[in-house]
């Protein structure tokens, strides 16, 4: 433990949750995050049981002078939710979800994961648009924007945010919504954890039903150039009911992947059709019929099953490195670069998504929130993965060279897919005008940059 923390320990009786230091065995359980490449030792972990604990933890953070990291789901790609010698304010015990099926709203505490929220909303055939891996945190995902399988029909997670409860850098409790602290509400919808700790989100839910037509269609990767060109033209006419993600990888050894395919390089188009399944079948048919797919697992299934489809490909503890960019379209040049680099994938664990964008996301005004990127055509989240440190450097180099090759076509970047890439890239994620507005907001709510272990927006 650092001298600073040793000199000043909080009174454990001041918390309903637990205060953990390196002398507690539980500290070693709770100091890890999703990305195994970050092996960090905070000075202290305060596992908050409720809002009162968060207020007390912020006040202790100020008094101790320790840098403060904030964790909800722990899925920060660059590992911002853990830091050496810092105070970790851990919201993961805060698991409350309350769905009001009549008003179609959900109140969701900061420690809730996507799968936990889906389970509660789906009991009523409802959903809050969120992401594609169930063990991701609702909090970090929403504060950056929130893209996922139903966004083209229903928009981003933030497009369904009604209000948040938040603890400020001064340790004060405030509410932000379109009516109350409206500029703060604008900023937290995309501006991440810069302005305070959100303890609870209130969302409106969408009526989704429980069944979708969804899953991957596989072709051998050596056919990727033709598949991507066909896909590009086919998907241009897609209605909002359809969302797709392209994956290049060596087919994983999972039960749903045919045995003869496992380990072989493949390109997959993963579909998710929400709405009338018969209409979906008609729209997806030409894709199924293109070339000779080696497997077709696009089937009617429960939405919950589809939401967890990627879980086994992105487990906790592996070493991950991502670099992302938006592009306007899948031009011939971009397809050629994608095919060339995908064919060089070495690690059997490396799997990267190309996200189709547009639809409802693009019809919300860009001024509506701090989130930028509503005009993106496709989002590349180029990621390398290894089980341990072995081979990780080579994967990282592969990611970097692929991303650099796409540089002439970079349009912007989704802040939740940024790595630890410096101030200029954070500015790029928002554009200059929004970045300046966010800096003024930061000055108003966190003038000392107390919340700085994040995609940081320094005060104006
Ligand atoms: C496997 C995986 C799948 C993903 N899939 C998607 C996807 O489908 N769609 C998508 O949009 N994104 C996706 N992401 C990106 C994801 O949105 C971000 O990594 C997000 O920050 C994760 O939130 P978290 O709460 O799990 O993370 P954490 O690591 O806990 O937090 C991330 C950041 O948010 C801050 N923060 C966390 N909680 C709070 C809070 N309550 N108040 C204030 N600040 C807070 C943290 O300090 C940190 O800077 C994915 C990431 C991973 C690792």
Short mmCIF file of N, CA and C in Angstrom, two decimals, residues 272-445:
data_model
loop_
_atom_site.label_atom_id
_atom_site.label_comp_id
_atom_site.label_asym_id
_atom_site.label_seq_id
_atom_site.Cartn_x
_atom_site.Cartn_y
_atom_site.Cartn_z
N UNK A 272 -28.81 -9.47 -37.00
CA UNK A 272 -29.86 -9.45 -35.97
C UNK A 272 -31.04 -8.69 -36.55
N UNK A 273 -32.10 -9.44 -36.82
CA UNK A 273 -33.32 -8.84 -37.36
C UNK A 273 -34.35 -8.78 -36.24
N UNK A 274 -34.88 -7.57 -35.97
CA UNK A 274 -35.95 -7.46 -34.98
C UNK A 274 -37.19 -7.00 -35.74
N UNK A 275 -38.34 -7.52 -35.35
CA UNK A 275 -39.56 -7.20 -36.09
C UNK A 275 -40.12 -8.47 -36.67
N UNK A 276 -40.92 -8.34 -37.70
CA UNK A 276 -41.58 -9.51 -38.28
C UNK A 276 -40.54 -10.48 -38.85
N UNK A 277 -40.54 -11.72 -38.35
CA UNK A 277 -39.47 -12.65 -38.70
C UNK A 277 -39.57 -13.12 -40.15
N UNK A 278 -40.79 -13.20 -40.67
CA UNK A 278 -40.97 -13.64 -42.06
C UNK A 278 -40.38 -12.60 -43.02
N UNK A 279 -40.64 -11.33 -42.73
CA UNK A 279 -40.07 -10.24 -43.55
C UNK A 279 -38.54 -10.28 -43.45
N UNK A 280 -38.07 -10.55 -42.26
CA UNK A 280 -36.62 -10.64 -42.06
C UNK A 280 -36.02 -11.76 -42.89
N UNK A 281 -36.70 -12.90 -42.89
CA UNK A 281 -36.22 -14.04 -43.65
C UNK A 281 -36.09 -13.67 -45.13
N UNK A 282 -37.09 -12.97 -45.64
CA UNK A 282 -37.04 -12.58 -47.06
C UNK A 282 -35.87 -11.64 -47.34
N UNK A 283 -35.63 -10.72 -46.40
CA UNK A 283 -34.54 -9.77 -46.65
C UNK A 283 -33.17 -10.47 -46.57
N UNK A 284 -33.03 -11.39 -45.63
CA UNK A 284 -31.72 -12.02 -45.41
C UNK A 284 -31.41 -13.10 -46.46
N UNK A 285 -32.44 -13.61 -47.12
CA UNK A 285 -32.28 -14.72 -48.07
C UNK A 285 -31.13 -14.52 -49.07
N UNK A 286 -31.03 -13.38 -49.77
CA UNK A 286 -29.95 -13.22 -50.75
C UNK A 286 -28.55 -13.37 -50.13
N UNK A 287 -28.41 -12.96 -48.87
CA UNK A 287 -27.11 -13.12 -48.22
C UNK A 287 -26.82 -14.60 -47.98
N UNK A 288 -27.83 -15.32 -47.51
CA UNK A 288 -27.66 -16.77 -47.29
C UNK A 288 -27.28 -17.47 -48.59
N UNK A 289 -27.84 -16.95 -49.71
CA UNK A 289 -27.65 -17.61 -51.01
C UNK A 289 -26.36 -17.21 -51.69
N UNK A 290 -25.64 -16.22 -51.13
CA UNK A 290 -24.44 -15.75 -51.82
C UNK A 290 -23.30 -16.76 -51.66
N UNK A 291 -22.67 -17.11 -52.77
CA UNK A 291 -21.53 -18.03 -52.73
C UNK A 291 -21.94 -19.33 -52.07
N UNK A 292 -21.01 -19.90 -51.35
CA UNK A 292 -21.31 -21.16 -50.66
C UNK A 292 -20.92 -21.02 -49.19
N UNK A 293 -21.84 -20.50 -48.38
CA UNK A 293 -21.51 -20.40 -46.94
C UNK A 293 -21.14 -21.77 -46.39
N UNK A 294 -20.14 -21.81 -45.50
CA UNK A 294 -19.74 -23.10 -44.92
C UNK A 294 -20.56 -23.41 -43.67
N UNK A 295 -21.25 -22.41 -43.16
CA UNK A 295 -22.20 -22.66 -42.06
C UNK A 295 -23.17 -21.48 -42.03
N UNK A 296 -24.40 -21.77 -41.65
CA UNK A 296 -25.41 -20.73 -41.58
C UNK A 296 -26.20 -20.94 -40.28
N UNK A 297 -25.91 -20.09 -39.33
CA UNK A 297 -26.54 -20.23 -38.01
C UNK A 297 -27.45 -19.05 -37.71
N UNK A 298 -27.93 -18.41 -38.78
CA UNK A 298 -28.85 -17.29 -38.61
C UNK A 298 -30.28 -17.85 -38.51
N UNK A 299 -30.83 -17.89 -37.31
CA UNK A 299 -32.07 -18.62 -37.02
C UNK A 299 -32.97 -17.80 -36.09
N UNK A 300 -34.27 -18.11 -36.08
CA UNK A 300 -35.12 -17.51 -35.04
C UNK A 300 -34.64 -17.98 -33.67
N UNK A 301 -34.52 -17.08 -32.74
CA UNK A 301 -34.04 -17.44 -31.40
C UNK A 301 -34.43 -16.36 -30.40
N UNK A 302 -34.34 -16.66 -29.11
CA UNK A 302 -34.63 -15.62 -28.12
C UNK A 302 -33.59 -14.50 -28.21
N UNK A 303 -34.08 -13.29 -28.03
CA UNK A 303 -33.17 -12.13 -27.99
C UNK A 303 -32.07 -12.34 -26.96
N UNK A 304 -32.43 -12.90 -25.80
CA UNK A 304 -31.43 -13.11 -24.74
C UNK A 304 -30.31 -14.04 -25.22
N UNK A 305 -30.65 -15.05 -26.03
CA UNK A 305 -29.63 -15.97 -26.53
C UNK A 305 -28.68 -15.23 -27.47
N UNK A 306 -29.24 -14.39 -28.32
CA UNK A 306 -28.38 -13.66 -29.25
C UNK A 306 -27.49 -12.66 -28.51
N UNK A 307 -28.06 -12.01 -27.49
CA UNK A 307 -27.28 -11.03 -26.74
C UNK A 307 -26.02 -11.65 -26.11
N UNK A 308 -26.08 -12.94 -25.80
CA UNK A 308 -24.92 -13.56 -25.15
C UNK A 308 -24.03 -14.32 -26.13
N UNK A 309 -24.34 -14.22 -27.44
CA UNK A 309 -23.60 -15.02 -28.42
C UNK A 309 -22.09 -14.76 -28.39
N UNK A 310 -21.68 -13.50 -28.18
CA UNK A 310 -20.24 -13.18 -28.22
C UNK A 310 -19.54 -13.40 -26.88
N UNK A 311 -20.31 -13.70 -25.83
CA UNK A 311 -19.68 -13.81 -24.50
C UNK A 311 -18.46 -14.74 -24.48
N UNK A 312 -18.56 -15.95 -25.09
CA UNK A 312 -17.40 -16.86 -24.99
C UNK A 312 -16.17 -16.36 -25.75
N UNK A 313 -16.36 -15.43 -26.68
CA UNK A 313 -15.21 -14.95 -27.45
C UNK A 313 -14.46 -13.83 -26.74
N UNK A 314 -15.07 -13.25 -25.71
CA UNK A 314 -14.42 -12.14 -25.01
C UNK A 314 -14.45 -12.34 -23.50
N UNK A 315 -13.89 -13.46 -23.01
CA UNK A 315 -13.95 -13.71 -21.57
C UNK A 315 -13.01 -12.79 -20.78
N UNK A 316 -13.23 -12.73 -19.49
CA UNK A 316 -12.36 -11.96 -18.59
C UNK A 316 -10.96 -12.58 -18.56
N UNK A 317 -9.96 -11.74 -18.40
CA UNK A 317 -8.63 -12.21 -18.06
C UNK A 317 -7.67 -12.39 -19.21
N UNK A 318 -8.20 -12.53 -20.44
CA UNK A 318 -7.27 -12.59 -21.58
C UNK A 318 -6.63 -11.22 -21.79
N UNK A 319 -5.57 -11.23 -22.62
CA UNK A 319 -4.90 -9.96 -22.94
C UNK A 319 -5.51 -9.41 -24.23
N UNK A 320 -5.98 -8.17 -24.16
CA UNK A 320 -6.68 -7.55 -25.30
C UNK A 320 -6.03 -6.21 -25.65
N UNK A 321 -6.02 -5.91 -26.93
CA UNK A 321 -5.58 -4.58 -27.39
C UNK A 321 -6.45 -4.18 -28.57
N UNK A 322 -7.07 -3.00 -28.48
CA UNK A 322 -7.98 -2.54 -29.54
C UNK A 322 -7.58 -1.17 -30.05
N UNK A 323 -7.85 -0.93 -31.30
CA UNK A 323 -7.72 0.42 -31.89
C UNK A 323 -8.87 0.57 -32.88
N UNK A 324 -9.54 1.72 -32.82
CA UNK A 324 -10.80 1.84 -33.53
C UNK A 324 -10.85 3.07 -34.43
N UNK A 325 -11.71 3.01 -35.41
CA UNK A 325 -11.99 4.19 -36.24
C UNK A 325 -13.34 3.99 -36.93
N UNK A 326 -13.98 5.11 -37.24
CA UNK A 326 -15.18 5.07 -38.08
C UNK A 326 -14.75 5.34 -39.51
N UNK A 327 -15.48 4.75 -40.46
CA UNK A 327 -15.29 5.08 -41.88
C UNK A 327 -16.66 5.36 -42.48
N UNK A 328 -16.68 6.10 -43.58
CA UNK A 328 -17.95 6.49 -44.18
C UNK A 328 -18.60 5.32 -44.91
N UNK A 329 -17.77 4.52 -45.58
CA UNK A 329 -18.34 3.43 -46.41
C UNK A 329 -17.29 2.33 -46.58
N UNK A 330 -17.73 1.19 -47.05
CA UNK A 330 -16.79 0.10 -47.35
C UNK A 330 -16.41 0.23 -48.83
N UNK A 331 -15.47 1.12 -49.09
CA UNK A 331 -15.01 1.32 -50.47
C UNK A 331 -14.15 0.13 -50.89
N UNK A 332 -13.86 0.04 -52.17
CA UNK A 332 -13.00 -1.06 -52.64
C UNK A 332 -11.65 -1.04 -51.93
N UNK A 333 -11.09 0.17 -51.75
CA UNK A 333 -9.77 0.26 -51.09
C UNK A 333 -9.86 -0.26 -49.66
N UNK A 334 -10.90 0.13 -48.95
CA UNK A 334 -11.04 -0.30 -47.55
C UNK A 334 -11.25 -1.81 -47.48
N UNK A 335 -12.04 -2.33 -48.39
CA UNK A 335 -12.24 -3.80 -48.41
C UNK A 335 -10.91 -4.50 -48.68
N UNK A 336 -10.13 -3.99 -49.62
CA UNK A 336 -8.86 -4.65 -49.93
C UNK A 336 -7.92 -4.65 -48.72
N UNK A 337 -7.88 -3.52 -48.02
CA UNK A 337 -7.02 -3.44 -46.82
C UNK A 337 -7.53 -4.41 -45.75
N UNK A 338 -8.84 -4.47 -45.61
CA UNK A 338 -9.44 -5.36 -44.59
C UNK A 338 -9.08 -6.82 -44.89
N UNK A 339 -9.21 -7.18 -46.16
CA UNK A 339 -8.94 -8.58 -46.55
C UNK A 339 -7.45 -8.89 -46.34
N UNK A 340 -6.60 -7.97 -46.76
CA UNK A 340 -5.15 -8.22 -46.65
C UNK A 340 -4.75 -8.44 -45.18
N UNK A 341 -5.22 -7.55 -44.29
CA UNK A 341 -4.80 -7.65 -42.89
C UNK A 341 -5.48 -8.81 -42.17
N UNK A 342 -6.75 -9.07 -42.52
CA UNK A 342 -7.44 -10.17 -41.85
C UNK A 342 -6.77 -11.51 -42.16
N UNK A 343 -6.23 -11.61 -43.36
CA UNK A 343 -5.59 -12.88 -43.74
C UNK A 343 -4.30 -13.11 -42.94
N UNK A 344 -3.83 -12.07 -42.25
CA UNK A 344 -2.58 -12.22 -41.46
C UNK A 344 -2.87 -12.51 -39.99
N UNK A 345 -4.13 -12.69 -39.61
CA UNK A 345 -4.44 -12.97 -38.20
C UNK A 345 -3.72 -14.25 -37.77
N UNK A 346 -2.96 -14.13 -36.67
CA UNK A 346 -2.21 -15.29 -36.14
C UNK A 346 -2.95 -15.94 -34.98
N UNK A 347 -3.32 -15.12 -34.00
CA UNK A 347 -3.85 -15.70 -32.76
C UNK A 347 -5.24 -16.31 -32.98
N UNK A 348 -5.45 -17.52 -32.48
CA UNK A 348 -6.79 -18.13 -32.60
C UNK A 348 -7.84 -17.38 -31.76
N UNK A 349 -7.39 -16.45 -30.91
CA UNK A 349 -8.33 -15.72 -30.05
C UNK A 349 -8.67 -14.35 -30.60
N UNK A 350 -7.94 -13.92 -31.62
CA UNK A 350 -8.19 -12.59 -32.20
C UNK A 350 -9.45 -12.62 -33.04
N UNK A 351 -10.31 -11.63 -32.78
CA UNK A 351 -11.61 -11.57 -33.45
C UNK A 351 -12.02 -10.11 -33.44
N UNK A 352 -12.21 -9.51 -34.60
CA UNK A 352 -12.55 -8.08 -34.52
C UNK A 352 -13.84 -7.78 -35.29
N UNK A 353 -14.66 -6.89 -34.74
CA UNK A 353 -15.93 -6.54 -35.37
C UNK A 353 -15.83 -5.31 -36.27
N UNK A 354 -16.57 -5.36 -37.37
CA UNK A 354 -16.85 -4.17 -38.17
C UNK A 354 -18.35 -3.94 -38.02
N UNK A 355 -18.72 -2.83 -37.44
CA UNK A 355 -20.12 -2.55 -37.09
C UNK A 355 -20.81 -1.75 -38.18
N UNK A 356 -21.96 -2.22 -38.60
CA UNK A 356 -22.82 -1.41 -39.46
C UNK A 356 -23.45 -0.30 -38.60
N UNK A 357 -23.47 0.91 -39.11
CA UNK A 357 -24.07 2.01 -38.36
C UNK A 357 -25.31 2.51 -39.10
N UNK A 358 -25.76 3.71 -38.78
CA UNK A 358 -26.89 4.32 -39.48
C UNK A 358 -28.22 4.02 -38.83
N UNK A 359 -29.29 4.20 -39.58
CA UNK A 359 -30.64 3.98 -39.04
C UNK A 359 -30.99 5.06 -38.02
N UNK A 360 -31.70 4.62 -36.98
CA UNK A 360 -32.22 5.57 -35.98
C UNK A 360 -31.11 6.42 -35.35
N UNK A 361 -29.92 5.83 -35.18
CA UNK A 361 -28.82 6.58 -34.57
C UNK A 361 -28.54 7.85 -35.37
N UNK A 362 -28.57 7.72 -36.68
CA UNK A 362 -28.19 8.85 -37.54
C UNK A 362 -29.30 9.90 -37.65
N UNK A 363 -30.50 9.57 -37.18
CA UNK A 363 -31.60 10.54 -37.31
C UNK A 363 -31.78 11.44 -36.08
N UNK A 364 -30.99 11.17 -35.03
CA UNK A 364 -31.00 12.08 -33.87
C UNK A 364 -29.99 13.18 -34.16
N UNK A 365 -30.35 14.40 -33.80
CA UNK A 365 -29.46 15.53 -34.09
C UNK A 365 -28.12 15.36 -33.37
N UNK A 366 -27.06 15.74 -34.06
CA UNK A 366 -25.72 15.64 -33.48
C UNK A 366 -25.57 16.52 -32.23
N UNK A 367 -26.36 17.61 -32.16
CA UNK A 367 -26.29 18.53 -31.01
C UNK A 367 -26.97 17.98 -29.77
N UNK A 368 -27.74 16.91 -29.94
CA UNK A 368 -28.58 16.42 -28.85
C UNK A 368 -27.77 15.99 -27.63
N UNK A 369 -26.54 15.50 -27.86
CA UNK A 369 -25.74 14.98 -26.75
C UNK A 369 -24.26 15.15 -27.09
N UNK A 370 -23.41 14.87 -26.09
CA UNK A 370 -21.96 14.97 -26.33
C UNK A 370 -21.47 13.89 -27.30
N UNK A 371 -22.18 12.78 -27.39
CA UNK A 371 -21.78 11.70 -28.30
C UNK A 371 -21.59 12.23 -29.71
N UNK A 372 -20.50 11.80 -30.35
CA UNK A 372 -20.28 12.18 -31.75
C UNK A 372 -20.15 10.90 -32.56
N UNK A 373 -20.47 10.96 -33.81
CA UNK A 373 -20.31 9.76 -34.63
C UNK A 373 -21.61 9.27 -35.20
N UNK A 374 -22.64 10.13 -35.18
CA UNK A 374 -23.94 9.68 -35.70
C UNK A 374 -23.95 9.53 -37.22
N UNK A 375 -22.93 10.11 -37.88
CA UNK A 375 -22.92 9.99 -39.33
C UNK A 375 -21.98 8.88 -39.82
N UNK A 376 -21.44 8.09 -38.87
CA UNK A 376 -20.52 7.01 -39.28
C UNK A 376 -21.24 6.01 -40.17
N UNK A 377 -20.52 5.48 -41.16
CA UNK A 377 -21.07 4.41 -41.99
C UNK A 377 -20.81 3.05 -41.34
N UNK A 378 -19.54 2.85 -40.97
CA UNK A 378 -19.12 1.59 -40.34
C UNK A 378 -18.07 1.92 -39.28
N UNK A 379 -18.06 1.11 -38.22
CA UNK A 379 -17.08 1.30 -37.15
C UNK A 379 -16.18 0.07 -37.09
N UNK A 380 -14.87 0.30 -37.26
CA UNK A 380 -13.89 -0.77 -37.10
C UNK A 380 -13.42 -0.76 -35.65
N UNK A 381 -13.49 -1.90 -34.98
CA UNK A 381 -12.87 -2.00 -33.66
C UNK A 381 -11.85 -3.14 -33.77
N UNK A 382 -10.67 -2.77 -34.25
CA UNK A 382 -9.65 -3.78 -34.57
C UNK A 382 -9.01 -4.24 -33.27
N UNK A 383 -9.16 -5.50 -32.96
CA UNK A 383 -8.69 -6.00 -31.68
C UNK A 383 -7.85 -7.24 -31.83
N UNK A 384 -6.77 -7.29 -31.05
CA UNK A 384 -5.94 -8.49 -30.98
C UNK A 384 -6.09 -9.09 -29.59
N UNK A 385 -5.94 -10.41 -29.51
CA UNK A 385 -6.15 -11.06 -28.20
C UNK A 385 -5.25 -12.29 -28.08
N UNK A 386 -4.67 -12.43 -26.89
CA UNK A 386 -3.91 -13.65 -26.57
C UNK A 386 -4.31 -14.09 -25.16
N UNK A 387 -4.00 -15.35 -24.84
CA UNK A 387 -4.39 -15.87 -23.53
C UNK A 387 -3.56 -15.22 -22.43
N UNK A 388 -2.29 -14.99 -22.74
CA UNK A 388 -1.36 -14.41 -21.75
C UNK A 388 -0.47 -13.42 -22.49
N UNK A 389 0.63 -13.06 -21.87
CA UNK A 389 1.56 -12.10 -22.49
C UNK A 389 2.20 -12.68 -23.76
N UNK A 390 2.30 -14.02 -23.82
CA UNK A 390 2.97 -14.66 -24.96
C UNK A 390 2.24 -14.32 -26.26
N UNK A 391 2.97 -13.72 -27.19
CA UNK A 391 2.41 -13.40 -28.49
C UNK A 391 1.64 -12.07 -28.53
N UNK A 392 1.50 -11.42 -27.37
CA UNK A 392 0.66 -10.21 -27.31
C UNK A 392 1.26 -9.06 -28.13
N UNK A 393 2.58 -8.92 -28.06
CA UNK A 393 3.23 -7.80 -28.77
C UNK A 393 2.99 -7.93 -30.28
N UNK A 394 3.04 -9.15 -30.79
CA UNK A 394 2.82 -9.36 -32.23
C UNK A 394 1.38 -8.99 -32.60
N UNK A 395 0.42 -9.34 -31.75
CA UNK A 395 -0.99 -8.98 -32.02
C UNK A 395 -1.15 -7.47 -32.02
N UNK A 396 -0.48 -6.83 -31.04
CA UNK A 396 -0.59 -5.36 -30.95
C UNK A 396 -0.05 -4.70 -32.22
N UNK A 397 1.06 -5.23 -32.69
CA UNK A 397 1.64 -4.67 -33.92
C UNK A 397 0.70 -4.87 -35.11
N UNK A 398 0.06 -6.04 -35.15
CA UNK A 398 -0.91 -6.32 -36.23
C UNK A 398 -2.05 -5.31 -36.18
N UNK A 399 -2.57 -5.06 -34.98
CA UNK A 399 -3.68 -4.09 -34.82
C UNK A 399 -3.23 -2.73 -35.32
N UNK A 400 -2.04 -2.31 -34.87
CA UNK A 400 -1.57 -0.96 -35.22
C UNK A 400 -1.37 -0.81 -36.72
N UNK A 401 -0.81 -1.83 -37.36
CA UNK A 401 -0.52 -1.67 -38.79
C UNK A 401 -1.82 -1.69 -39.60
N UNK A 402 -2.79 -2.48 -39.19
CA UNK A 402 -4.10 -2.52 -39.85
C UNK A 402 -4.76 -1.14 -39.71
N UNK A 403 -4.78 -0.63 -38.48
CA UNK A 403 -5.44 0.67 -38.20
C UNK A 403 -4.74 1.79 -38.99
N UNK A 404 -3.41 1.74 -39.05
CA UNK A 404 -2.67 2.79 -39.78
C UNK A 404 -2.98 2.72 -41.27
N UNK A 405 -3.14 1.51 -41.79
CA UNK A 405 -3.43 1.38 -43.22
C UNK A 405 -4.78 2.02 -43.57
N UNK A 406 -5.69 2.07 -42.59
CA UNK A 406 -7.01 2.67 -42.84
C UNK A 406 -7.02 4.19 -42.61
N UNK A 407 -5.87 4.71 -42.16
CA UNK A 407 -5.83 6.12 -41.72
C UNK A 407 -6.37 7.12 -42.74
N UNK A 408 -6.09 6.98 -44.03
CA UNK A 408 -6.63 7.98 -44.97
C UNK A 408 -8.16 8.05 -44.95
N UNK A 409 -8.83 7.04 -44.44
CA UNK A 409 -10.30 7.03 -44.47
C UNK A 409 -10.92 7.23 -43.08
N UNK A 410 -10.06 7.44 -42.05
CA UNK A 410 -10.62 7.62 -40.70
C UNK A 410 -11.55 8.81 -40.68
N UNK A 411 -12.72 8.63 -40.03
CA UNK A 411 -13.69 9.71 -39.95
C UNK A 411 -13.80 10.27 -38.54
N UNK A 412 -13.61 9.46 -37.59
CA UNK A 412 -13.78 9.82 -36.19
C UNK A 412 -13.60 8.56 -35.39
N UNK A 413 -13.88 8.62 -34.09
CA UNK A 413 -13.73 7.41 -33.30
C UNK A 413 -14.74 7.45 -32.15
N UNK A 414 -15.30 6.28 -31.85
CA UNK A 414 -16.25 6.14 -30.74
C UNK A 414 -15.45 6.14 -29.45
N UNK A 415 -15.81 7.04 -28.53
CA UNK A 415 -14.98 7.23 -27.33
C UNK A 415 -14.87 5.95 -26.50
N UNK A 416 -15.88 5.10 -26.50
CA UNK A 416 -15.81 3.87 -25.72
C UNK A 416 -14.90 2.82 -26.36
N UNK A 417 -14.49 3.05 -27.60
CA UNK A 417 -13.56 2.11 -28.24
C UNK A 417 -12.14 2.69 -28.29
N UNK A 418 -11.93 3.86 -27.67
CA UNK A 418 -10.58 4.44 -27.64
C UNK A 418 -9.70 3.69 -26.65
N UNK A 419 -8.41 3.61 -26.97
CA UNK A 419 -7.44 3.13 -26.00
C UNK A 419 -6.90 4.30 -25.21
N UNK A 420 -5.75 4.11 -24.59
CA UNK A 420 -5.09 5.21 -23.88
C UNK A 420 -4.21 5.89 -24.92
N UNK A 421 -4.82 6.80 -25.69
CA UNK A 421 -4.16 7.30 -26.90
C UNK A 421 -3.87 8.79 -26.85
N UNK A 422 -4.08 9.42 -25.69
CA UNK A 422 -3.70 10.81 -25.53
C UNK A 422 -4.82 11.79 -25.83
N UNK A 423 -4.54 13.05 -25.45
CA UNK A 423 -5.55 14.11 -25.47
C UNK A 423 -6.08 14.39 -26.89
N UNK A 424 -5.20 14.33 -27.88
CA UNK A 424 -5.65 14.67 -29.24
C UNK A 424 -6.72 13.70 -29.73
N UNK A 425 -6.56 12.44 -29.38
CA UNK A 425 -7.55 11.44 -29.82
C UNK A 425 -8.88 11.63 -29.10
N UNK A 426 -8.83 12.05 -27.82
CA UNK A 426 -10.09 12.32 -27.12
C UNK A 426 -10.79 13.51 -27.80
N UNK A 427 -10.01 14.54 -28.13
CA UNK A 427 -10.57 15.69 -28.83
C UNK A 427 -11.18 15.23 -30.17
N UNK A 428 -10.47 14.34 -30.85
CA UNK A 428 -10.96 13.82 -32.14
C UNK A 428 -12.31 13.11 -31.97
N UNK A 429 -12.47 12.43 -30.84
CA UNK A 429 -13.70 11.66 -30.62
C UNK A 429 -14.92 12.59 -30.53
N UNK A 430 -14.70 13.84 -30.11
CA UNK A 430 -15.82 14.77 -29.94
C UNK A 430 -15.86 15.85 -31.02
N UNK A 431 -14.74 16.11 -31.67
CA UNK A 431 -14.67 17.27 -32.55
C UNK A 431 -14.41 18.51 -31.70
N UNK A 432 -13.80 19.54 -32.28
CA UNK A 432 -13.33 20.69 -31.49
C UNK A 432 -14.46 21.42 -30.77
N UNK A 433 -15.58 21.65 -31.46
CA UNK A 433 -16.65 22.47 -30.85
C UNK A 433 -17.23 21.77 -29.62
N UNK A 434 -17.52 20.48 -29.75
CA UNK A 434 -18.09 19.75 -28.60
C UNK A 434 -17.06 19.62 -27.49
N UNK A 435 -15.81 19.42 -27.88
CA UNK A 435 -14.75 19.27 -26.88
C UNK A 435 -14.67 20.53 -26.01
N UNK A 436 -14.75 21.70 -26.67
CA UNK A 436 -14.70 22.97 -25.92
C UNK A 436 -15.89 23.10 -24.98
N UNK A 437 -17.06 22.73 -25.47
CA UNK A 437 -18.27 22.79 -24.63
C UNK A 437 -18.12 21.85 -23.42
N UNK A 438 -17.53 20.68 -23.67
CA UNK A 438 -17.32 19.72 -22.59
C UNK A 438 -16.29 20.25 -21.58
N UNK A 439 -15.30 20.96 -22.06
CA UNK A 439 -14.28 21.52 -21.15
C UNK A 439 -14.91 22.57 -20.23
N UNK A 440 -15.85 23.35 -20.77
CA UNK A 440 -16.53 24.37 -19.96
C UNK A 440 -17.40 23.67 -18.90
N UNK A 441 -18.05 22.59 -19.31
CA UNK A 441 -18.87 21.81 -18.38
C UNK A 441 -18.00 21.18 -17.29
N UNK A 442 -16.85 20.70 -17.69
CA UNK A 442 -15.91 20.11 -16.73
C UNK A 442 -15.48 21.18 -15.71
N UNK A 443 -15.19 22.36 -16.20
CA UNK A 443 -14.79 23.46 -15.32
C UNK A 443 -15.89 23.73 -14.28
N UNK A 444 -17.13 23.63 -14.70
CA UNK A 444 -18.25 23.92 -13.80
C UNK A 444 -18.43 22.82 -12.75
N UNK A 445 -18.22 21.56 -13.12
CA UNK A 445 -18.56 20.46 -12.22
C UNK A 445 -17.35 19.78 -11.57
#
